mmCIF file of N, CA and C in Angstrom:
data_model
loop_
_atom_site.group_PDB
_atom_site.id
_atom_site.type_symbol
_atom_site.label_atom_id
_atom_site.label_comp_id
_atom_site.label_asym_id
_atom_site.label_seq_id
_atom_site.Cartn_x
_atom_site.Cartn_y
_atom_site.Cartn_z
ATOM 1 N N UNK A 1 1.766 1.569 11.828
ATOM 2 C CA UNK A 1 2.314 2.862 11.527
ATOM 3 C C UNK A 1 2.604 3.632 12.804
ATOM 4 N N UNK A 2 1.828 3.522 13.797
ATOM 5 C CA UNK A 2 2.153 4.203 14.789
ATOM 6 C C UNK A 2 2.410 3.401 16.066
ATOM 7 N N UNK A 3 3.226 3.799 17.174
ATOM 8 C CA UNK A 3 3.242 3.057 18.365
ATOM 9 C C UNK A 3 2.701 3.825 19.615
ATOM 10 N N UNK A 4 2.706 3.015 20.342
ATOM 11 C CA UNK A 4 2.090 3.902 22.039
ATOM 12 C C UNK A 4 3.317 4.345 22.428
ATOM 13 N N UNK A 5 4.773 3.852 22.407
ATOM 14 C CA UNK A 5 5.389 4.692 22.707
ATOM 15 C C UNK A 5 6.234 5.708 21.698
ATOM 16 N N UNK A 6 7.306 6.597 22.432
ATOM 17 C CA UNK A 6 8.090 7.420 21.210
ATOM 18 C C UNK A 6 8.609 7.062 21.271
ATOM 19 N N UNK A 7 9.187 6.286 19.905
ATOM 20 C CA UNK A 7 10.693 5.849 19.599
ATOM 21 C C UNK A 7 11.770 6.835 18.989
ATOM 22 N N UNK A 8 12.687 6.623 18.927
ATOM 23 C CA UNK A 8 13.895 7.432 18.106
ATOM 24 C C UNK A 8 13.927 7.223 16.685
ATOM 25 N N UNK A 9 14.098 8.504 16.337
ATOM 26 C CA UNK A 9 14.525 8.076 14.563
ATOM 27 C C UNK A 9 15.188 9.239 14.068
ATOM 28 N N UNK A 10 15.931 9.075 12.953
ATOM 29 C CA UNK A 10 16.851 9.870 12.749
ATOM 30 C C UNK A 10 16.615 9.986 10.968
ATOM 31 N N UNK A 11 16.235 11.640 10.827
ATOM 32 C CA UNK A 11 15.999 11.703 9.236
ATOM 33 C C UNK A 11 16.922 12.304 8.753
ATOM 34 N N UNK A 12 16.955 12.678 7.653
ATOM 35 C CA UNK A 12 17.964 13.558 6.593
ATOM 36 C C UNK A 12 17.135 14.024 6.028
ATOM 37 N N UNK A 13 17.386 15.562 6.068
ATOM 38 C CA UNK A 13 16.289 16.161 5.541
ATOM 39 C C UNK A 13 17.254 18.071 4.822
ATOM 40 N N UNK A 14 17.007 17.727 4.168
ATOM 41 C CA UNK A 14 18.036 19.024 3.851
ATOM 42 C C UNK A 14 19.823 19.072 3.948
ATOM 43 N N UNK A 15 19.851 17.400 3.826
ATOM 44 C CA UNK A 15 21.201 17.284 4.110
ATOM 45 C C UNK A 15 21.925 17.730 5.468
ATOM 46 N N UNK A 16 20.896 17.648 6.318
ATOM 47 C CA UNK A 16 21.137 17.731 7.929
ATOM 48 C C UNK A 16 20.342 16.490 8.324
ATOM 49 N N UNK A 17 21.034 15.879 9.699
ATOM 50 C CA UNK A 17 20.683 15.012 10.289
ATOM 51 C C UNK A 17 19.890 15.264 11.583
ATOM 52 N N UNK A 18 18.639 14.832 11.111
ATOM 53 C CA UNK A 18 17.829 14.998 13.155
ATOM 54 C C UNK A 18 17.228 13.722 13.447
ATOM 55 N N UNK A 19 17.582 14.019 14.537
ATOM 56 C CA UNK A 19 17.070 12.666 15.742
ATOM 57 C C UNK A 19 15.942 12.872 16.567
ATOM 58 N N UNK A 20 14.674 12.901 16.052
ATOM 59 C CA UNK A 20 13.816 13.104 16.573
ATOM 60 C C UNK A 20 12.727 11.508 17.412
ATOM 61 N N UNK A 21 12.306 11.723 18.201
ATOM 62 C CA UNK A 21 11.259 10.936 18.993
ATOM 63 C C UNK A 21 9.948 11.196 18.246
ATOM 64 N N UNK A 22 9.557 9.969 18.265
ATOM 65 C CA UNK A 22 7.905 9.761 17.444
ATOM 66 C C UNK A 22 7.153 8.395 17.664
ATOM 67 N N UNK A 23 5.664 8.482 17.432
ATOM 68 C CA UNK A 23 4.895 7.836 17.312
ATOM 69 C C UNK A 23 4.501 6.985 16.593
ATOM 70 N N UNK A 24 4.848 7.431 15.685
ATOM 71 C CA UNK A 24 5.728 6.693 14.043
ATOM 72 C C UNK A 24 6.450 6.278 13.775
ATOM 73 N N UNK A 25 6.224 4.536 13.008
ATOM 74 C CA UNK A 25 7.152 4.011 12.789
ATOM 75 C C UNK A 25 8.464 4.806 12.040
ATOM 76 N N UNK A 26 9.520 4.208 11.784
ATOM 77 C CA UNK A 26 10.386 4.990 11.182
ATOM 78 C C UNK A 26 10.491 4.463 9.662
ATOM 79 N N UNK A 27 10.161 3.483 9.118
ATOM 80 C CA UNK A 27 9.871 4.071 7.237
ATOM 81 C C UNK A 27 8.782 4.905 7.032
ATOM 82 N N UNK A 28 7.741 5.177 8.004
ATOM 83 C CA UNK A 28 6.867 5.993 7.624
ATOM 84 C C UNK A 28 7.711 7.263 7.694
ATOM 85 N N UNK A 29 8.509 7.710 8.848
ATOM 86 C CA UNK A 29 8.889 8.992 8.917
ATOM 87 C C UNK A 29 9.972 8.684 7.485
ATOM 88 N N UNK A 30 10.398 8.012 7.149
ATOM 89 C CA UNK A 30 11.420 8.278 6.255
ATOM 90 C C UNK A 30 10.919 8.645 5.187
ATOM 91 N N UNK A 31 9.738 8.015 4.699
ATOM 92 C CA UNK A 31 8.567 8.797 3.566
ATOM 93 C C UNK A 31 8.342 10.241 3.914
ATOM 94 N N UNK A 32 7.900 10.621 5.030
ATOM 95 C CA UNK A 32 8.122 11.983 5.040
ATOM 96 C C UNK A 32 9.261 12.769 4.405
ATOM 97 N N UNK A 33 10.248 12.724 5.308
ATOM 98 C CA UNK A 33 11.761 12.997 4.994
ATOM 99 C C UNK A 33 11.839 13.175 3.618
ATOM 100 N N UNK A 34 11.717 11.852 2.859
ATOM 101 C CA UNK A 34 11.372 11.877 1.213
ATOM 102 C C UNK A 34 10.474 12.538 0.755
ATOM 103 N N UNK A 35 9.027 12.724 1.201
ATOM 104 C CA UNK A 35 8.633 13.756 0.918
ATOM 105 C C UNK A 35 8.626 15.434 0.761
ATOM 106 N N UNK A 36 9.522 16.007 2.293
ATOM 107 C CA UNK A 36 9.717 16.971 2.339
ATOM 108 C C UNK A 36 11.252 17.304 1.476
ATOM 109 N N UNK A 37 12.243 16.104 1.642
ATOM 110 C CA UNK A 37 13.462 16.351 0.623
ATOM 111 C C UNK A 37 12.682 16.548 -0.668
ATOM 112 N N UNK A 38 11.835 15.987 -1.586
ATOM 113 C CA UNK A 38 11.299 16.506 -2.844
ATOM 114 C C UNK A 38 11.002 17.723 -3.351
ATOM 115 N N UNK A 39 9.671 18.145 -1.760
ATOM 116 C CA UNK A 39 9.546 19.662 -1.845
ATOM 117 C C UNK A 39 10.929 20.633 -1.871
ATOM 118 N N UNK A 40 11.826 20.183 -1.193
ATOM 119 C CA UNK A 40 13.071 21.222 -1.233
ATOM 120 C C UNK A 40 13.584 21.267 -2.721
ATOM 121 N N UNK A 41 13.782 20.006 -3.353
ATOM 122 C CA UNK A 41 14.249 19.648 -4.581
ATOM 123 C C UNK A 41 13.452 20.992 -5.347
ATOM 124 N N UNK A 42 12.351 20.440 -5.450
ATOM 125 C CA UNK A 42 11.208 21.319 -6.292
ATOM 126 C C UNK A 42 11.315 22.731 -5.896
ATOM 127 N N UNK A 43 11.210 23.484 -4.717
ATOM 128 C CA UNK A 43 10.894 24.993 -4.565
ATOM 129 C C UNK A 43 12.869 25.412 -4.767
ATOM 130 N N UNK A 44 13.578 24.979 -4.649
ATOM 131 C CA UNK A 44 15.357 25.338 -5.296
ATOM 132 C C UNK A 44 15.049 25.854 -6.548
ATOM 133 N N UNK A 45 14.581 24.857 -7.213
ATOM 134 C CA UNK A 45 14.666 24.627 -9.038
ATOM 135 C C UNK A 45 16.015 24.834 -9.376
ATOM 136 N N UNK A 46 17.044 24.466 -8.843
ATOM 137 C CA UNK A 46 18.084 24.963 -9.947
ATOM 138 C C UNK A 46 18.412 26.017 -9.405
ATOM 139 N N UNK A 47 18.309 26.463 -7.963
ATOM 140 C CA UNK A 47 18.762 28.232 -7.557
ATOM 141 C C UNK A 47 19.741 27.707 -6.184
ATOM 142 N N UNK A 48 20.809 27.737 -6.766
ATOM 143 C CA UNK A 48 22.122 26.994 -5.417
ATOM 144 C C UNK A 48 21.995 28.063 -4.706
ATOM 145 N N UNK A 49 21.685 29.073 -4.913
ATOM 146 C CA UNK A 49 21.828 30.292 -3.970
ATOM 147 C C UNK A 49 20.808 30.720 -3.056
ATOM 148 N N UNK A 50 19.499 29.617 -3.030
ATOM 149 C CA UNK A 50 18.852 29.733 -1.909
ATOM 150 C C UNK A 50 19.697 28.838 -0.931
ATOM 151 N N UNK A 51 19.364 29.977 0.372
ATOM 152 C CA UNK A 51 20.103 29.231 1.564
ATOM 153 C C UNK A 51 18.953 27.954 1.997
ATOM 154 N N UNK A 52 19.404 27.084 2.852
ATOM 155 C CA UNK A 52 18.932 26.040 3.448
ATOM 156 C C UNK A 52 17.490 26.255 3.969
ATOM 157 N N UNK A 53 17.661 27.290 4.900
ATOM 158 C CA UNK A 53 16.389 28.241 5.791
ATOM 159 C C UNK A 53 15.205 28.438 4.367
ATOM 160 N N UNK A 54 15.499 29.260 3.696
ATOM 161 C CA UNK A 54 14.503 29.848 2.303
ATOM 162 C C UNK A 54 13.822 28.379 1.796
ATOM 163 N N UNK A 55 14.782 27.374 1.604
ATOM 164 C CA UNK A 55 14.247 26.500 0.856
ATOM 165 C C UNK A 55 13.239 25.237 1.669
ATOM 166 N N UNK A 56 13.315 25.365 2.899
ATOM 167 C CA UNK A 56 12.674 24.888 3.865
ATOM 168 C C UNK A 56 11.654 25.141 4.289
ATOM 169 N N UNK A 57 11.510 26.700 4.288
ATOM 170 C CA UNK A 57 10.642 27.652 4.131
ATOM 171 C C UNK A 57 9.415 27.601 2.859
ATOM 172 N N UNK A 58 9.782 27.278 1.875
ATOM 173 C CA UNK A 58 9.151 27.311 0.700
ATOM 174 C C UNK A 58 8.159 26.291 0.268
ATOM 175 N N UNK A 59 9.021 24.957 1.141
ATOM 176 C CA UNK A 59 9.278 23.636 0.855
ATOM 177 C C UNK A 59 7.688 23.729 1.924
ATOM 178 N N UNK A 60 8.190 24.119 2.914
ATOM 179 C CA UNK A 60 6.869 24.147 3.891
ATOM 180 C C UNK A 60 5.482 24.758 3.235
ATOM 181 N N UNK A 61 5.216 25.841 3.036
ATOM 182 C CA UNK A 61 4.152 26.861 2.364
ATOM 183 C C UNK A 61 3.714 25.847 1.703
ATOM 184 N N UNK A 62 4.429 24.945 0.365
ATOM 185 C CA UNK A 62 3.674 24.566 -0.704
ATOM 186 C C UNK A 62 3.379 22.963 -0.133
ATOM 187 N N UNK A 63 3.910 22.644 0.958
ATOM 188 C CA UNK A 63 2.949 21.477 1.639
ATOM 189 C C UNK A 63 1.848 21.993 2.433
ATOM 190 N N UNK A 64 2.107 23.303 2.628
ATOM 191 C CA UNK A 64 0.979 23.422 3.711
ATOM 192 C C UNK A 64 -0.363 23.830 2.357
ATOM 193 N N UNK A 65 0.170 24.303 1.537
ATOM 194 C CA UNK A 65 -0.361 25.016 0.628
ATOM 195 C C UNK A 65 -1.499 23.476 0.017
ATOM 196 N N UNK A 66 -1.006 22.728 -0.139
ATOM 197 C CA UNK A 66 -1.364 21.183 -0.563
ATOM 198 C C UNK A 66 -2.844 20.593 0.120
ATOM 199 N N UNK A 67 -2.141 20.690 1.394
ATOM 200 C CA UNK A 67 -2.773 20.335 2.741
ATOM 201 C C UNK A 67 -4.343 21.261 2.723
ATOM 202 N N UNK A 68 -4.180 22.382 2.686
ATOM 203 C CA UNK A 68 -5.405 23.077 2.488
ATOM 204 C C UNK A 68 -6.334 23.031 1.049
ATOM 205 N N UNK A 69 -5.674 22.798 0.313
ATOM 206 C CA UNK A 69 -6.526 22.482 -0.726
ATOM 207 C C UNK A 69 -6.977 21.048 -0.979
ATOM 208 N N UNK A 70 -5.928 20.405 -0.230
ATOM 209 C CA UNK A 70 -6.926 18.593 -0.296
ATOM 210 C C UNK A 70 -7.629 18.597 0.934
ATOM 211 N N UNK A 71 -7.783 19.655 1.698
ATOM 212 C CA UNK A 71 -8.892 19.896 2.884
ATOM 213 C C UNK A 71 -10.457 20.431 2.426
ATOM 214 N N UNK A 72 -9.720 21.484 2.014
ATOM 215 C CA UNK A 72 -10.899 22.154 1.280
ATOM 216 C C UNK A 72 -11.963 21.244 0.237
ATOM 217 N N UNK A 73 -11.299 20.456 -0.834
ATOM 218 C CA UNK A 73 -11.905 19.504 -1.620
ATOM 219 C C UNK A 73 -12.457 18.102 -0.845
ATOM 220 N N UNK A 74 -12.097 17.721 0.471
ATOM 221 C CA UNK A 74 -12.675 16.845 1.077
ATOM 222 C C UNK A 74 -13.801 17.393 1.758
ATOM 223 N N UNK A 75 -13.807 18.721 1.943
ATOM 224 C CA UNK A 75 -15.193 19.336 2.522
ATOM 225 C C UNK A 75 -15.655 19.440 1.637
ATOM 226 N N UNK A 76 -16.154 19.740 0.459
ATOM 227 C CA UNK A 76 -16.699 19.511 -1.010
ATOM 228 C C UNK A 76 -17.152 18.370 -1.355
ATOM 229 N N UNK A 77 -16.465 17.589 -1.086
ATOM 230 C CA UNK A 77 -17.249 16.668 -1.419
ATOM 231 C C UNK A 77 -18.343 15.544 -0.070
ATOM 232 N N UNK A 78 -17.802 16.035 0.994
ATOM 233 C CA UNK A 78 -18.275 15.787 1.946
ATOM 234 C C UNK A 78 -19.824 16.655 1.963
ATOM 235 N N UNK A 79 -19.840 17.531 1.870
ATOM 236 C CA UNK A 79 -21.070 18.287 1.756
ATOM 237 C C UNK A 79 -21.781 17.558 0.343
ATOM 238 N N UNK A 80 -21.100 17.403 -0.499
ATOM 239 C CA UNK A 80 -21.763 16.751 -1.837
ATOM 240 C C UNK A 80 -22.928 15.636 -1.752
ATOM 241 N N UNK A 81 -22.150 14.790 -1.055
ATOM 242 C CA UNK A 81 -22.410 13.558 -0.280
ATOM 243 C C UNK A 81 -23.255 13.550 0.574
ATOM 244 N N UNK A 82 -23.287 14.562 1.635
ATOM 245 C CA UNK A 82 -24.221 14.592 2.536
ATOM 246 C C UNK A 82 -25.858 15.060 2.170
ATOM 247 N N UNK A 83 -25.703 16.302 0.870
ATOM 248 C CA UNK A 83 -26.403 16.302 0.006
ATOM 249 C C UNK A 83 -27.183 15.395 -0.632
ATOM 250 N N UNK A 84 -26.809 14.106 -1.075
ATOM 251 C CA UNK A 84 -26.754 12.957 -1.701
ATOM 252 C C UNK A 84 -28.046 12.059 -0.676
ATOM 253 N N UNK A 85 -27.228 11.827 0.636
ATOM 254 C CA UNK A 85 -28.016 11.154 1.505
ATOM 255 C C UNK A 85 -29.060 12.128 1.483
ATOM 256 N N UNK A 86 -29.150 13.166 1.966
ATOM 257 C CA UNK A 86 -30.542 14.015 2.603
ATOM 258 C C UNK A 86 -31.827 13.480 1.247
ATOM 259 N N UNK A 87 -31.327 13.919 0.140
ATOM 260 C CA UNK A 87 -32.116 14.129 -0.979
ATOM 261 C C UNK A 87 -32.690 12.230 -0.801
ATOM 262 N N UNK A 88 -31.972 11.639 -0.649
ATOM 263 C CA UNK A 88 -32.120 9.865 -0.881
ATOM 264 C C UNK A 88 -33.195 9.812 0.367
ATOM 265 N N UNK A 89 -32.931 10.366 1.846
ATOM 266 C CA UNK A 89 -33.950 9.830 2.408
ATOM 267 C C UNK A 89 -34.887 10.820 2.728
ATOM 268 N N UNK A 90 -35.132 11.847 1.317
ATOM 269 C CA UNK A 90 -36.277 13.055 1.444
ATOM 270 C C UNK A 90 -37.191 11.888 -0.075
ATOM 271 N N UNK A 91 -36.517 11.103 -0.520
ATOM 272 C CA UNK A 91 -37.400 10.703 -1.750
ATOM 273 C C UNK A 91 -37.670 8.999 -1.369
ATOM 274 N N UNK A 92 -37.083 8.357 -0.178
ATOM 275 C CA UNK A 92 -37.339 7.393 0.648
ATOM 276 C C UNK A 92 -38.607 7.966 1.540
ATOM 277 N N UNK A 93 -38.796 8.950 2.380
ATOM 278 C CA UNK A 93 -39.947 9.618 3.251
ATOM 279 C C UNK A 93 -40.951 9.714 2.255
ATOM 280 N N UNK A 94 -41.128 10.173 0.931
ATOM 281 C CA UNK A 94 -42.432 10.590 0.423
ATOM 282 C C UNK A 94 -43.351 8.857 -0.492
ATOM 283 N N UNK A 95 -41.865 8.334 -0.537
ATOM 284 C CA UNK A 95 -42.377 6.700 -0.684
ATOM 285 C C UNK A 95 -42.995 6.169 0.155
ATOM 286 N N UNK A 96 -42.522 5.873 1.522
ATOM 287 C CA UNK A 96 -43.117 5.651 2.710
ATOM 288 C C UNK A 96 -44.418 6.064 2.913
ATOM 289 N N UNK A 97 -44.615 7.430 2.561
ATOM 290 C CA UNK A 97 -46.183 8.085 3.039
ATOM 291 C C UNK A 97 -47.156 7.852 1.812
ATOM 292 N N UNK A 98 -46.574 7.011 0.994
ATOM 293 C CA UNK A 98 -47.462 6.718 -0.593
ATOM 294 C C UNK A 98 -48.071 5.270 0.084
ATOM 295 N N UNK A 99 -47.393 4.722 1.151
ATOM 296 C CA UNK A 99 -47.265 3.077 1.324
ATOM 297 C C UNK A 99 -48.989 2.841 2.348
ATOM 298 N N UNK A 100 -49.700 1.904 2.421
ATOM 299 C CA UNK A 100 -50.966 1.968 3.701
ATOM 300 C C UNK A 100 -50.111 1.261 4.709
ATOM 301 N N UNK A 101 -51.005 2.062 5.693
ATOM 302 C CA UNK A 101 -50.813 1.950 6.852
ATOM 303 C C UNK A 101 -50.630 0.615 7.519
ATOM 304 N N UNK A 102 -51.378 -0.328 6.728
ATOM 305 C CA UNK A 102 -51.274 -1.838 7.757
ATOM 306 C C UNK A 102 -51.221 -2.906 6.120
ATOM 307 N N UNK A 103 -50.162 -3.667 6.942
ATOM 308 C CA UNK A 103 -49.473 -4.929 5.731
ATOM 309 C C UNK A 103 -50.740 -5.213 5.143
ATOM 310 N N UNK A 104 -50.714 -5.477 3.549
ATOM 311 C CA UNK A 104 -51.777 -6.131 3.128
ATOM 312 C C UNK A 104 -52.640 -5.110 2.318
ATOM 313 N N UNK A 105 -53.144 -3.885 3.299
ATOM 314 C CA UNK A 105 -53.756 -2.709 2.798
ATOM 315 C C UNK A 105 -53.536 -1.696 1.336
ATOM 316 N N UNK A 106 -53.435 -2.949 0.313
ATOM 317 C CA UNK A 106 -53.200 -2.326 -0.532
ATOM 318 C C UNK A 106 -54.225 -1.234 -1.982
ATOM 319 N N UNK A 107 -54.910 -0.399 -0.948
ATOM 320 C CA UNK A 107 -56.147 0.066 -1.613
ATOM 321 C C UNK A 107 -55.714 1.614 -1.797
#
């Protein structure tokens, strides 16, 4: 997906053409492209009379908008989880101190 150097690639994105340099292969950037052409699709709805700028604009917010909420829910559950372990080796520690001290010592 990615290279050490920047290569050239050229998207369509709003029915404009850019030639941008990247790190990224270029079907990955073209998934983008497709991705962000969708968002434009979607925040238009059917309104020819947003200009290019507005809908790019919009198109942006509700990816960024995306982005923070599948951030937010990966810290959620990351804390969940970490939760998970603590509690596992707080009920692993009180096993341990139930156990004798030397192999065998089972009194």
């Amino acid at each position: 997906m990615t290279t050490k150097r920047r290569q050239p690639v050229e998207l369509d994105i709003a029915g404009q053409t850019y030639r941008i340099a990247s790190h990224y292969d270029a079907e990955y950037m073209a998934r983008i492209a497709d991705y962000l052409n969708d968002k434009i699709a979607f925040v238009k709805g059917g309104r020819a009379n947003r200009s290019p700028q507005q809908a790019l604009l919009l198109a942006a917010l509700d990816v960024v908008d995306e982005y923070f909420k599948v951030k937010s829910a990966w810290r959620s559950e990351r804390e969940k989880m970490q939760q998970t372990v603590d509690d596992t080796l707080q009920e692993l520690d009180h096993i341990l101190e139930k156990l004798p001290d030397t192999p065998g010592d089972m009194t």
